[in-house]
């Protein structure tokens, strides 16, 4: 299928626990795997799939229960999602280590991927995310959202997040990016929202591990992000031995969708440095 001028394919295969994993793929060259945030899917990465695929093989899987991927029969942990990502790499980029880019929940999964499969990583991009596990208060908020999703459906549980995802200008303008976010949120299934919230509530603490992440790492957040605020993000990014932090002025929590040109330029520059062509 054509997205603008880019040829984009959807591929599905069976993951390690029998779940069907859907991947949206475009381009060829060094591999960049993009992991979406919650409550979203691969469409978060539309502007990366169309533009960065001019130079790279860009793979955007859907997490279990989101987009076109099936929910697994049993509850999952974020480490299971990291193993799904490794299955994607083995399936579509078997001969080379990859650059993994995760946004928010995708970033939590990227930390897990580093813990389990670091030898497959050429670089990490951690966007609008954080290494801390949840406080007790955050955990009970997640369990309440899970309950609401089961009882009232996905949209009823996630709609309150919208003001936190986009910068005030983008909320006001209600442009194409805003409409895309709304569509993804509306499409969330209640049981998928509940499963993701339960998995995030149980996620591991990665702050003590940061000095050991000896992989070139680009950390990006938005100046208006209240979930991964710039002051806190700069602090933890400074602990990474090979880390660099960039704050994108016009964005809140969904930097690749809100400021695609700036985000793509940062990613392209990082990829070129890793490839040694800059
Ligand atoms: C996300 O964007 O993935 C979520 O805000 C992550 C979270 O709920 O912690």
Short mmCIF file of C-alpha atoms and ligand atoms in Angstrom, two decimals:
data_model
loop_
_atom_site.label_atom_id
_atom_site.label_comp_id
_atom_site.label_asym_id
_atom_site.label_seq_id
_atom_site.Cartn_x
_atom_site.Cartn_y
_atom_site.Cartn_z
CA UNK A 1 0.00 0.00 0.00
CA UNK A 2 1.21 3.56 -0.69
CA UNK A 3 1.45 6.10 2.16
CA UNK A 4 2.28 9.29 0.27
CA UNK A 5 5.22 8.26 -1.90
CA UNK A 6 6.32 5.42 0.41
CA UNK A 7 5.55 1.75 -0.17
CA UNK A 8 4.39 0.37 3.18
CA UNK A 9 3.61 -3.31 3.86
CA UNK A 10 1.77 -5.01 6.68
CA UNK A 11 3.19 -8.39 7.66
CA UNK A 12 1.80 -10.78 10.28
CA UNK A 13 3.39 -13.84 11.85
CA UNK A 14 3.00 -15.99 14.92
CA UNK A 15 4.91 -14.77 17.98
CA UNK A 16 6.68 -16.89 20.64
CA UNK A 17 3.46 -17.44 22.65
CA UNK A 18 1.17 -18.17 19.72
CA UNK A 19 -0.04 -14.57 19.44
CA UNK A 20 -0.27 -12.97 16.01
CA UNK A 21 2.14 -10.03 15.64
CA UNK A 22 1.42 -7.44 12.97
CA UNK A 23 4.27 -5.28 11.69
CA UNK A 24 4.08 -2.30 9.38
CA UNK A 25 7.27 -2.15 7.34
CA UNK A 26 8.85 0.15 4.79
CA UNK A 27 12.24 0.72 3.18
CA UNK A 28 15.54 -1.14 3.22
CA UNK A 29 18.98 -0.63 4.76
CA UNK A 30 20.03 -0.49 8.43
CA UNK A 31 17.10 -1.54 10.61
CA UNK A 32 15.14 0.82 12.85
CA UNK A 33 12.40 -0.78 14.98
CA UNK A 34 9.75 1.61 16.35
CA UNK A 35 7.71 0.73 19.47
CA UNK A 36 4.53 2.72 20.03
CA UNK A 37 3.14 4.14 23.26
CA UNK A 38 -0.17 3.54 25.05
CA UNK A 39 -3.06 3.72 24.06
CA UNK A 40 -1.81 3.80 20.47
CA UNK A 41 -0.52 1.57 17.67
CA UNK A 42 1.85 1.62 14.66
CA UNK A 43 0.03 4.63 13.18
CA UNK A 44 1.90 6.76 15.71
CA UNK A 45 4.89 6.28 13.39
CA UNK A 46 3.27 7.30 10.09
CA UNK A 47 5.73 10.16 9.47
CA UNK A 48 8.71 7.96 10.34
CA UNK A 49 7.54 5.05 8.14
CA UNK A 50 7.11 7.38 5.17
CA UNK A 51 10.22 9.55 5.56
CA UNK A 52 12.91 7.53 7.36
CA UNK A 53 12.23 4.55 5.06
CA UNK A 54 14.06 6.48 2.32
CA UNK A 55 17.29 5.44 4.10
CA UNK A 56 16.40 2.63 6.50
CA UNK A 57 14.38 -0.54 6.93
CA UNK A 58 11.69 0.78 9.30
CA UNK A 59 9.62 -1.78 11.22
CA UNK A 60 6.69 -0.75 13.41
CA UNK A 61 5.11 -3.70 15.25
CA UNK A 62 1.79 -3.46 17.07
CA UNK A 63 1.93 -4.58 20.70
CA UNK A 64 -0.39 -7.38 21.82
CA UNK A 65 -4.03 -6.36 21.50
CA UNK A 66 -3.29 -3.05 19.74
CA UNK A 67 -3.59 -2.17 16.04
CA UNK A 68 -3.69 -5.43 14.13
CA UNK A 69 -1.89 -7.67 16.65
CA UNK A 70 -3.87 -10.19 18.67
CA UNK A 71 -4.02 -10.17 22.44
CA UNK A 72 -2.38 -13.23 24.00
CA UNK A 73 -4.59 -15.74 25.73
CA UNK A 74 -2.85 -15.21 29.09
CA UNK A 75 -1.77 -11.99 30.83
CA UNK A 76 1.66 -10.82 29.65
CA UNK A 77 4.59 -8.91 31.11
CA UNK A 78 6.64 -6.21 29.36
CA UNK A 79 9.44 -8.79 29.08
CA UNK A 80 7.08 -10.87 26.86
CA UNK A 81 6.65 -7.82 24.61
CA UNK A 82 10.46 -7.47 24.45
CA UNK A 83 10.63 -11.11 23.33
CA UNK A 84 7.97 -10.40 20.68
CA UNK A 85 10.24 -7.60 19.41
CA UNK A 86 13.18 -10.01 19.28
CA UNK A 87 11.00 -12.41 17.27
CA UNK A 88 10.28 -9.53 14.86
CA UNK A 89 14.01 -8.86 14.52
CA UNK A 90 14.76 -12.54 13.90
CA UNK A 91 11.98 -12.70 11.34
CA UNK A 92 12.67 -9.51 9.38
CA UNK A 93 16.24 -8.42 10.17
CA UNK A 94 18.02 -11.65 11.13
CA UNK A 95 21.53 -10.73 10.03
CA UNK A 96 22.17 -7.48 11.79
CA UNK A 97 21.86 -5.73 15.13
CA UNK A 98 19.25 -2.98 15.12
CA UNK A 99 18.44 0.45 16.45
CA UNK A 100 15.40 0.25 18.72
CA UNK A 101 13.26 3.32 19.32
CA UNK A 102 10.51 3.17 21.95
CA UNK A 103 8.07 5.88 22.96
CA UNK A 104 6.72 5.89 26.52
CA UNK A 105 5.32 2.34 27.00
CA UNK A 106 7.46 1.46 23.97
CA UNK A 107 10.42 2.88 25.93
CA UNK A 108 9.61 0.63 28.91
CA UNK A 109 9.71 -2.31 26.48
CA UNK A 110 12.99 -1.01 24.98
CA UNK A 111 14.57 -1.07 28.47
CA UNK A 112 13.40 -4.71 28.82
CA UNK A 113 14.77 -5.51 25.36
CA UNK A 114 18.16 -4.11 26.41
CA UNK A 115 18.06 -6.30 29.57
CA UNK A 116 17.26 -9.45 27.60
CA UNK A 117 18.80 -8.92 24.14
CA UNK A 118 21.49 -6.20 24.48
CA UNK A 119 23.79 -8.02 22.03
CA UNK A 120 21.28 -7.32 19.23
CA UNK A 121 21.36 -3.55 19.77
CA UNK A 122 23.40 -1.02 17.79
CA UNK A 123 21.63 1.86 19.44
CA UNK A 124 18.65 2.90 21.54
CA UNK A 125 16.29 5.82 21.13
CA UNK A 126 14.18 6.45 24.23
CA UNK A 127 11.43 8.94 23.47
CA UNK A 128 9.05 10.53 25.99
CA UNK A 129 9.67 7.75 28.48
CA UNK A 130 11.17 7.12 31.90
CA UNK A 131 13.20 4.41 33.65
CA UNK A 132 11.32 4.41 36.96
CA UNK A 133 8.79 1.78 37.97
CA UNK A 134 5.40 2.95 39.28
CA UNK A 135 4.69 4.41 42.70
CA UNK A 136 1.92 2.68 44.68
CA UNK A 137 -0.40 5.54 43.73
CA UNK A 138 0.36 5.21 40.01
CA UNK A 139 -0.13 1.45 40.26
CA UNK A 140 -3.57 1.78 41.81
CA UNK A 141 -4.50 4.34 39.12
CA UNK A 142 -3.59 1.76 36.49
CA UNK A 143 -5.64 -0.97 38.14
CA UNK A 144 -8.62 1.42 38.27
CA UNK A 145 -8.17 2.16 34.54
CA UNK A 146 -8.00 -1.57 33.81
CA UNK A 147 -11.26 -2.10 35.69
CA UNK A 148 -12.92 0.80 33.86
CA UNK A 149 -11.76 -0.62 30.50
CA UNK A 150 -13.27 -4.04 31.25
CA UNK A 151 -16.55 -2.52 32.43
CA UNK A 152 -16.96 0.42 30.05
CA UNK A 153 -14.73 -0.35 27.07
CA UNK A 154 -11.37 1.03 25.87
CA UNK A 155 -12.38 4.59 24.96
CA UNK A 156 -14.18 5.22 28.26
CA UNK A 157 -10.99 4.27 30.11
CA UNK A 158 -8.43 6.15 27.98
CA UNK A 159 -10.23 9.34 26.90
CA UNK A 160 -9.04 11.25 29.98
CA UNK A 161 -5.43 10.86 28.78
CA UNK A 162 -5.86 13.00 25.66
CA UNK A 163 -4.95 16.38 27.25
CA UNK A 164 -1.69 14.85 28.51
CA UNK A 165 -0.64 13.48 25.13
CA UNK A 166 -0.57 16.61 22.97
CA UNK A 167 0.76 20.14 23.40
CA UNK A 168 -1.85 22.90 24.00
CA UNK A 169 -1.46 24.22 20.41
CA UNK A 170 -2.10 20.77 18.94
CA UNK A 171 -5.13 20.18 21.17
CA UNK A 172 -6.55 23.51 20.06
CA UNK A 173 -5.81 23.12 16.32
CA UNK A 174 -7.27 19.58 16.12
CA UNK A 175 -5.08 18.99 13.04
CA UNK A 176 -4.49 15.68 11.21
CA UNK A 177 -2.13 14.43 13.93
CA UNK A 178 -4.80 15.07 16.58
CA UNK A 179 -7.38 13.22 14.47
CA UNK A 180 -4.99 10.27 14.10
CA UNK A 181 -4.46 10.11 17.89
CA UNK A 182 -8.23 10.16 18.45
CA UNK A 183 -8.73 7.34 15.94
CA UNK A 184 -6.11 5.15 17.60
CA UNK A 185 -7.58 5.82 21.05
CA UNK A 186 -11.13 5.10 19.86
CA UNK A 187 -9.98 1.79 18.36
CA UNK A 188 -8.54 0.48 21.67
CA UNK A 189 -10.27 -2.64 22.92
CA UNK A 190 -11.18 -2.76 26.61
CA UNK A 191 -9.38 -6.03 27.32
CA UNK A 192 -6.21 -4.77 25.58
CA UNK A 193 -6.21 -1.58 27.65
CA UNK A 194 -6.61 -3.64 30.83
CA UNK A 195 -3.81 -6.07 29.90
CA UNK A 196 -1.39 -3.23 29.05
CA UNK A 197 -2.15 -1.36 32.27
CA UNK A 198 -1.56 -4.51 34.32
CA UNK A 199 1.76 -5.14 32.54
CA UNK A 200 2.92 -1.52 33.03
CA UNK A 201 1.88 -1.58 36.70
CA UNK A 202 4.26 -4.51 37.26
CA UNK A 203 7.17 -3.10 35.30
CA UNK A 204 10.74 -3.29 36.54
CA UNK A 205 12.76 -0.38 37.95
CA UNK A 206 15.58 0.59 35.53
CA UNK A 207 17.16 3.58 37.32
CA UNK A 208 19.96 1.49 38.94
CA UNK A 209 20.67 -0.13 35.55
CA UNK A 210 21.26 3.17 33.67
CA UNK A 211 25.07 3.35 34.18
CA UNK A 212 25.31 -0.15 32.66
CA UNK A 213 23.53 0.72 29.40
CA UNK A 214 26.68 0.86 27.27
CA UNK A 215 24.87 1.33 23.99
CA UNK A 216 24.75 4.65 22.11
CA UNK A 217 21.48 6.16 23.32
CA UNK A 218 19.48 9.15 22.16
CA UNK A 219 16.89 10.39 24.64
CA UNK A 220 14.16 12.67 23.30
CA UNK A 221 11.28 14.38 25.02
CA UNK A 222 8.90 17.28 24.37
CA UNK A 223 9.09 20.61 26.21
CA UNK A 224 5.38 20.26 27.12
CA UNK A 225 5.51 16.60 28.18
CA UNK A 226 3.94 16.18 31.63
CA UNK A 227 4.38 12.37 31.65
CA UNK A 228 8.13 12.47 30.85
CA UNK A 229 8.98 16.10 31.75
CA UNK A 230 12.24 17.56 30.34
CA UNK A 231 13.84 18.40 33.73
CA UNK A 232 13.51 14.81 34.99
CA UNK A 233 14.39 13.34 31.58
CA UNK A 234 17.65 15.34 31.36
CA UNK A 235 18.63 14.10 34.84
CA UNK A 236 18.32 10.39 34.10
CA UNK A 237 19.71 10.72 30.58
CA UNK A 238 22.87 12.31 32.04
CA UNK A 239 23.64 9.03 33.82
CA UNK A 240 23.80 7.04 30.57
CA UNK A 241 27.46 6.42 29.63
CA UNK A 242 26.78 6.97 25.93
CA UNK A 243 23.61 9.07 26.19
CA UNK A 244 22.54 12.36 24.69
CA UNK A 245 19.29 14.19 25.46
CA UNK A 246 17.28 16.44 23.16
CA UNK A 247 14.13 18.42 24.03
CA UNK A 248 11.77 19.30 21.17
CA UNK A 249 10.15 22.66 21.88
CA UNK A 250 6.78 22.30 20.12
CA UNK A 251 5.88 18.81 21.40
CA UNK A 252 4.31 17.26 24.48
CA UNK A 253 4.18 13.45 24.89
CA UNK A 254 3.92 12.36 21.23
CA UNK A 255 7.02 14.00 19.76
CA UNK A 256 7.25 11.90 16.53
CA UNK A 257 3.64 12.82 15.63
CA UNK A 258 3.63 16.41 16.91
CA UNK A 259 7.03 17.48 15.54
CA UNK A 260 7.85 14.90 12.84
CA UNK A 261 10.48 16.95 10.99
CA UNK A 262 12.49 17.64 14.17
CA UNK A 263 12.09 14.06 15.41
CA UNK A 264 13.11 12.55 12.07
CA UNK A 265 16.16 14.83 11.82
CA UNK A 266 17.33 13.74 15.30
CA UNK A 267 16.83 10.06 14.47
CA UNK A 268 18.50 10.35 11.06
CA UNK A 269 21.51 12.12 12.59
CA UNK A 270 21.78 9.41 15.29
CA UNK A 271 21.52 6.61 12.72
CA UNK A 272 24.21 8.22 10.53
CA UNK A 273 26.59 8.61 13.49
CA UNK A 274 26.08 4.94 14.32
CA UNK A 275 26.67 3.95 10.72
CA UNK A 276 29.82 6.12 10.76
CA UNK A 277 28.66 8.20 7.80
CA UNK A 278 28.74 11.48 9.73
C1 LIG B 1 2.35 5.93 27.08
O1 LIG B 1 2.31 6.96 26.41
O2 LIG B 1 2.76 4.86 26.61
C2 LIG B 1 1.83 5.97 28.49
O3 LIG B 1 1.68 7.31 28.89
C3 LIG B 1 2.75 5.24 29.41
C4 LIG B 1 2.26 5.18 30.81
O4 LIG B 1 1.04 5.10 31.04
O5 LIG B 1 3.10 5.16 31.73
#
